[in-house]
GROMACS .gro file of C-alpha atoms in nm:
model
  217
    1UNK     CA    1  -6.703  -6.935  -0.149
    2UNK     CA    2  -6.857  -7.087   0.168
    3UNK     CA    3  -7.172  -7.199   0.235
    4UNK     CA    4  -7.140  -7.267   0.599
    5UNK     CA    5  -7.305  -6.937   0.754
    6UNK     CA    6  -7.134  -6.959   1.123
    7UNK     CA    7  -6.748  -7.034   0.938
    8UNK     CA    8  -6.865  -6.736   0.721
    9UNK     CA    9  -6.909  -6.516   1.002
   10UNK     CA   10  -6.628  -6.637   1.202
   11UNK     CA   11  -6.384  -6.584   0.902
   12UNK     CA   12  -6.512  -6.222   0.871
   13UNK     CA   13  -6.458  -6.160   1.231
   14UNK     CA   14  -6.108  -6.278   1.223
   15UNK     CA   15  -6.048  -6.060   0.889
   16UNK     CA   16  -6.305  -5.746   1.014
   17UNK     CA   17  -6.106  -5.726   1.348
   18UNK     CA   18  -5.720  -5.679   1.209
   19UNK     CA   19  -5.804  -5.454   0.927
   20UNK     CA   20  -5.970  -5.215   1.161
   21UNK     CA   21  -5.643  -5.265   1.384
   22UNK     CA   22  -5.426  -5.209   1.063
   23UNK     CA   23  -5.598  -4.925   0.973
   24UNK     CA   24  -5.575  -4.801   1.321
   25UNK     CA   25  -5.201  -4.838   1.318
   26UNK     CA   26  -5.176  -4.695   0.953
   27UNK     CA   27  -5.351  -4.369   1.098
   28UNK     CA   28  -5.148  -4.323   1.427
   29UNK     CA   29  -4.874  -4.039   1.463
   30UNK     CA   30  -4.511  -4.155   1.464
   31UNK     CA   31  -4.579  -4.418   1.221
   32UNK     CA   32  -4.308  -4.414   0.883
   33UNK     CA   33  -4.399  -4.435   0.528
   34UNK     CA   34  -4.299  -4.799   0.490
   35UNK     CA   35  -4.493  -4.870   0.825
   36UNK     CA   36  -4.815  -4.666   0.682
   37UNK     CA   37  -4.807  -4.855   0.312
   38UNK     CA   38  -4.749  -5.182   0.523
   39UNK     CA   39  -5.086  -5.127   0.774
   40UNK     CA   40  -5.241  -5.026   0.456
   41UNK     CA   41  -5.196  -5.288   0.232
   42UNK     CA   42  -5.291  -5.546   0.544
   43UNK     CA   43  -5.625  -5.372   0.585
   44UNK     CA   44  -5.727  -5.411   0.184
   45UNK     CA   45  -5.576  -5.763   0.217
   46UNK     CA   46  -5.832  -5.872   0.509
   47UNK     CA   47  -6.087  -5.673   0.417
   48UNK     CA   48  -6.084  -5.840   0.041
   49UNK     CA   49  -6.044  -6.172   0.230
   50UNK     CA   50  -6.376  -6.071   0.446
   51UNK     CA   51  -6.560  -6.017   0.111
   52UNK     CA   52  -6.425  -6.329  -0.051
   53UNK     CA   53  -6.648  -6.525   0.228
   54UNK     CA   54  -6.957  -6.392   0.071
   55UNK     CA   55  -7.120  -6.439  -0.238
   56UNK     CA   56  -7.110  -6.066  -0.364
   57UNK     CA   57  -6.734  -6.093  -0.305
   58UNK     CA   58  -6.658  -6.279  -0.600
   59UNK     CA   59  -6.816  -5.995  -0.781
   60UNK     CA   60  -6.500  -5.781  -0.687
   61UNK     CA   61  -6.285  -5.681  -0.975
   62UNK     CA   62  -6.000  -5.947  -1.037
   63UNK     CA   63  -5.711  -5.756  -1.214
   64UNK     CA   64  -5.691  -5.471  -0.921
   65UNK     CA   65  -5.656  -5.743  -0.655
   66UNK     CA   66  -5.388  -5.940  -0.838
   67UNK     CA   67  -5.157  -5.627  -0.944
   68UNK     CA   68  -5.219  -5.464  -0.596
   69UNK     CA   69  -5.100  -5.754  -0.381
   70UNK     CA   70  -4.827  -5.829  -0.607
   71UNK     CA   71  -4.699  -5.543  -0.589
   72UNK     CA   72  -4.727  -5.539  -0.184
   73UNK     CA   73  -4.551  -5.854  -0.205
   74UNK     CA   74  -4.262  -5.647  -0.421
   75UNK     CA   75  -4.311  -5.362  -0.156
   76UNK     CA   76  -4.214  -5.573   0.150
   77UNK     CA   77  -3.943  -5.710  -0.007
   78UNK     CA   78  -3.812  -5.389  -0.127
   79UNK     CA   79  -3.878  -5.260   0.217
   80UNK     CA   80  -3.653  -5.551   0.383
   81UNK     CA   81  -3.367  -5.545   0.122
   82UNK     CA   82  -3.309  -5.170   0.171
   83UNK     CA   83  -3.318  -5.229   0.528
   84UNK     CA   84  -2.965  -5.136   0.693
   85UNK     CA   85  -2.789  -5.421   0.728
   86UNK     CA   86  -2.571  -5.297   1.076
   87UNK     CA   87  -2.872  -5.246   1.218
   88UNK     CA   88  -3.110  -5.512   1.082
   89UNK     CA   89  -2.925  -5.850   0.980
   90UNK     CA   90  -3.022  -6.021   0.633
   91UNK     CA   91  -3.145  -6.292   0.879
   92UNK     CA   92  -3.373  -6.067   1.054
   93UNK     CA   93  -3.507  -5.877   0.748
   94UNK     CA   94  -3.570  -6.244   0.579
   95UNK     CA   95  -3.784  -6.368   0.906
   96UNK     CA   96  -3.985  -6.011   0.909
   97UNK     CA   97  -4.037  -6.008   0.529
   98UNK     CA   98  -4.075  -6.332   0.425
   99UNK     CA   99  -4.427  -6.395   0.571
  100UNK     CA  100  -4.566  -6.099   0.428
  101UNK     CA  101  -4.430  -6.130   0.110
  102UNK     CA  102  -4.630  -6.499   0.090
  103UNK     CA  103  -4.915  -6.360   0.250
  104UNK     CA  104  -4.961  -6.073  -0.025
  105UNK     CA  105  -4.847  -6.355  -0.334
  106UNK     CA  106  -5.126  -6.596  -0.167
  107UNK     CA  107  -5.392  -6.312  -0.179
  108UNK     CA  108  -5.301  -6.230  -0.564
  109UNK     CA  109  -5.315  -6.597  -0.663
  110UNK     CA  110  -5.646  -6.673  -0.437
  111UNK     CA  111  -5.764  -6.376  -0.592
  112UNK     CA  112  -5.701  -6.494  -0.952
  113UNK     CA  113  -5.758  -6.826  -0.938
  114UNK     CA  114  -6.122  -6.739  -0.752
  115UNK     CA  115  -6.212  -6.432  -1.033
  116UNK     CA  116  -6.172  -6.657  -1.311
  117UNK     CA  117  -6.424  -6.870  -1.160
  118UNK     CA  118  -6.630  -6.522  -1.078
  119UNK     CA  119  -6.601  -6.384  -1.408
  120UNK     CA  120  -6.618  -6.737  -1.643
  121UNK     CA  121  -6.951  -6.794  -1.422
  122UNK     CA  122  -7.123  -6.431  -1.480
  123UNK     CA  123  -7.443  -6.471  -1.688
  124UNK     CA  124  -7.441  -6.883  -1.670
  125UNK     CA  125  -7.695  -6.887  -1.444
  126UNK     CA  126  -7.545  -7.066  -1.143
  127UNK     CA  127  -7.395  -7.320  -1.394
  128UNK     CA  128  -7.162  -7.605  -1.261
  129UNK     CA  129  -6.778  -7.670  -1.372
  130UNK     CA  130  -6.757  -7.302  -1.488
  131UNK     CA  131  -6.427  -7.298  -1.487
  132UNK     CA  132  -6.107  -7.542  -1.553
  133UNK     CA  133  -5.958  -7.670  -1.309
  134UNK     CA  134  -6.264  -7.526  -1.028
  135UNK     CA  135  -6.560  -7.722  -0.909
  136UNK     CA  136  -6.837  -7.493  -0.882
  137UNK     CA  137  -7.060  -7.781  -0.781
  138UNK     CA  138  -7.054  -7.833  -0.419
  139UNK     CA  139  -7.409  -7.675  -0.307
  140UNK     CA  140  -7.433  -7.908  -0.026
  141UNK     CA  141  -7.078  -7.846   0.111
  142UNK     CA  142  -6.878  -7.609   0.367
  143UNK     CA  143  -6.706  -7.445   0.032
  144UNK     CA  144  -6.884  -7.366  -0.311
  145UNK     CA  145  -6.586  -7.420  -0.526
  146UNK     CA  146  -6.262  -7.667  -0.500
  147UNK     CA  147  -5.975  -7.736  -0.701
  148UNK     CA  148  -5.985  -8.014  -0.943
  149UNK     CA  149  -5.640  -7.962  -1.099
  150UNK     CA  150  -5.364  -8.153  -0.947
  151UNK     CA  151  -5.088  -7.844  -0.920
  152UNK     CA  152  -5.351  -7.597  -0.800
  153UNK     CA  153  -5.437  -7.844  -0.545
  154UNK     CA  154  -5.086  -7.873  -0.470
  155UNK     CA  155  -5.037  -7.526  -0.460
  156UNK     CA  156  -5.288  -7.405  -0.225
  157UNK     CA  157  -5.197  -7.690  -0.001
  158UNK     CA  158  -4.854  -7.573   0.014
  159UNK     CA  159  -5.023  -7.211   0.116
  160UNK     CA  160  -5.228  -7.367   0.391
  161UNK     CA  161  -4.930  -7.481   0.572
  162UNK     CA  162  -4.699  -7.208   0.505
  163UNK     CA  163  -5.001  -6.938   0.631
  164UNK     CA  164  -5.108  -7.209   0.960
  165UNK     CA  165  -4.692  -7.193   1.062
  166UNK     CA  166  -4.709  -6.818   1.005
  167UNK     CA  167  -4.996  -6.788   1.155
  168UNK     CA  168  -4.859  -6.984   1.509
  169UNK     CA  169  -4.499  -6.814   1.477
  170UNK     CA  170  -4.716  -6.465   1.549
  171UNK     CA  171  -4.984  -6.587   1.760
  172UNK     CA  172  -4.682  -6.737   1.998
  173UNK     CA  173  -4.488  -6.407   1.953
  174UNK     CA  174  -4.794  -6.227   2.094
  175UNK     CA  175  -4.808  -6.456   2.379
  176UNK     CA  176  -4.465  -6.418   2.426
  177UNK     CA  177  -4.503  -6.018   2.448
  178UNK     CA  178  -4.810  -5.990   2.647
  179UNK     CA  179  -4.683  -6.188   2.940
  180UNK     CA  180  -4.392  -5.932   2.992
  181UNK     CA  181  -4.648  -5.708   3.054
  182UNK     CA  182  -4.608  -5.603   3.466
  183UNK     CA  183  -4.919  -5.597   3.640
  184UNK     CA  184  -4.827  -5.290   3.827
  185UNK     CA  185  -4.694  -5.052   3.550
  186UNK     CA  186  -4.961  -4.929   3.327
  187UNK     CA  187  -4.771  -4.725   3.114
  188UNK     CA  188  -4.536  -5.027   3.054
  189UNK     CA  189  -4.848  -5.270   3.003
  190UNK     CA  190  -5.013  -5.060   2.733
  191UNK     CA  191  -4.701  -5.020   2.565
  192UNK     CA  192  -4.642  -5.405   2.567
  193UNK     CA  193  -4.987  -5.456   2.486
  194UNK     CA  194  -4.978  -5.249   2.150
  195UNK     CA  195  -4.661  -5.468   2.095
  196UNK     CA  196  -4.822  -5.773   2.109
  197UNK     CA  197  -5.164  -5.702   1.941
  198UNK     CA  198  -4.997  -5.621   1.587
  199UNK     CA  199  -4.809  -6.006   1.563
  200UNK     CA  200  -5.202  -6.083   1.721
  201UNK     CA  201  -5.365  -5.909   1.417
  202UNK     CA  202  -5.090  -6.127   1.174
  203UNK     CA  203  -5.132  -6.417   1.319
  204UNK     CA  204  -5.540  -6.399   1.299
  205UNK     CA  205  -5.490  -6.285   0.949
  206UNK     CA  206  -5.247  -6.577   0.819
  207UNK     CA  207  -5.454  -6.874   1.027
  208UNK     CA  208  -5.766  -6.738   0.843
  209UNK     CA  209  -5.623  -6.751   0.497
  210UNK     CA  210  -5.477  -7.069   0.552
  211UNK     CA  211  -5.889  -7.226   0.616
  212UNK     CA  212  -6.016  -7.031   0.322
  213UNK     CA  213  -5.713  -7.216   0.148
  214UNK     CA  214  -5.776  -7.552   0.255
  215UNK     CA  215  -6.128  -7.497   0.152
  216UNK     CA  216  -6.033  -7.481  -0.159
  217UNK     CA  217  -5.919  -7.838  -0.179
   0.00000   0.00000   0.00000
């Protein structure tokens, strides 16, 4: 979906670099099952928003990617509402879940709204308007396709902002951690480290979807 060949790469950078992280995490010992499914289902969400930045990415099959990240978004709610609530307030659980549960609902409806376009336009030779509601025209621009329809315009807008405040909310939080780090204790500063690189990974991951988003519009 873009044309642009350094925002391509820098996009797949950002989404490369916290799936291999995720997967990292999903694969250490110690982890729990939620943790593992979590790590997981980041890593397939950046690396299908890596492939959407390329043309052969739209060639990726629509129906898995919409029923798999709906059903992570279902998983981290699940995951937060069964939660213990002495140990973990509702309020807590809500600010932990809530961004991933968006994050995972953005990626099925990106991922629908962008195969329709893929699989209307299969076979038309490069045709323009293949879709309604998508512009498939814009050769010349940073995106290929944009919205044309007024509540899908609306609606990835809405995503945009939600994923950018995300996006800062983590990337502060990692901030935040890595300065406790003490200069002199190692053992302490790898273990704040590793804290602060997963809300890194999130953060990278939301602010990224949140540009693909806006160019959509």
């Amino acid at each position: 979906m873009i044309n642009a060949t350094g925002l391509r790469w820098i996009l797949t950078v950002l989404f490369v670099l916290p799936t291999l992280y995720a997967l990292w995490l999903a694969m250490t010992p110690g982890r729990t099952v939620p943790g593992r499914v979590g790590h997981l289902l980041h890593a397939v969400m950046g690396a299908a928003m890596a492939a959407m930045a390329w043309p052969w990415g739209m060639d990726l099959p629509v129906a898995w990617q919409v029923v798999l990240f709906s059903v992570g978004a279902v998983w981290f709610a699940a995951t937060a509402a069964f939660r213990s609530p002495v140990t973990d307030p509702l309020r807590t659980r809500l600010l932990v879940a809530v961004p991933h549960v968006v994050m995972m609902l953005a990626m099925a409806w990106m991922a629908a709204v962008m195969g329709g376009s893929a699989m209307s336009s299969g076979g038309s030779g490069g045709g323009h308007h293949d879709m309604e509601g998508m512009d498939m025209s814009g050769t010349d621009a940073v995106s290929t396709m944009s919205l044309t329809g007024a509540g899908q315009q609306w609606t990835a807008a809405s995503l945009a902002v939600a994923l950018t405040a995300f996006g800062l909310l983590w990337l502060s939080q990692a901030f935040d951690r890595g300065r406790v780090a003490p200069a002199s204790t190692r053992g302490t500063a790898v273990l704040v480290h590793d804290a602060a690189a997963e809300p890194a990974c999130h953060g990278a991951m939301a602010v990224g979807m949140a540009v693909m988003f806006v160019l959509l519009l």
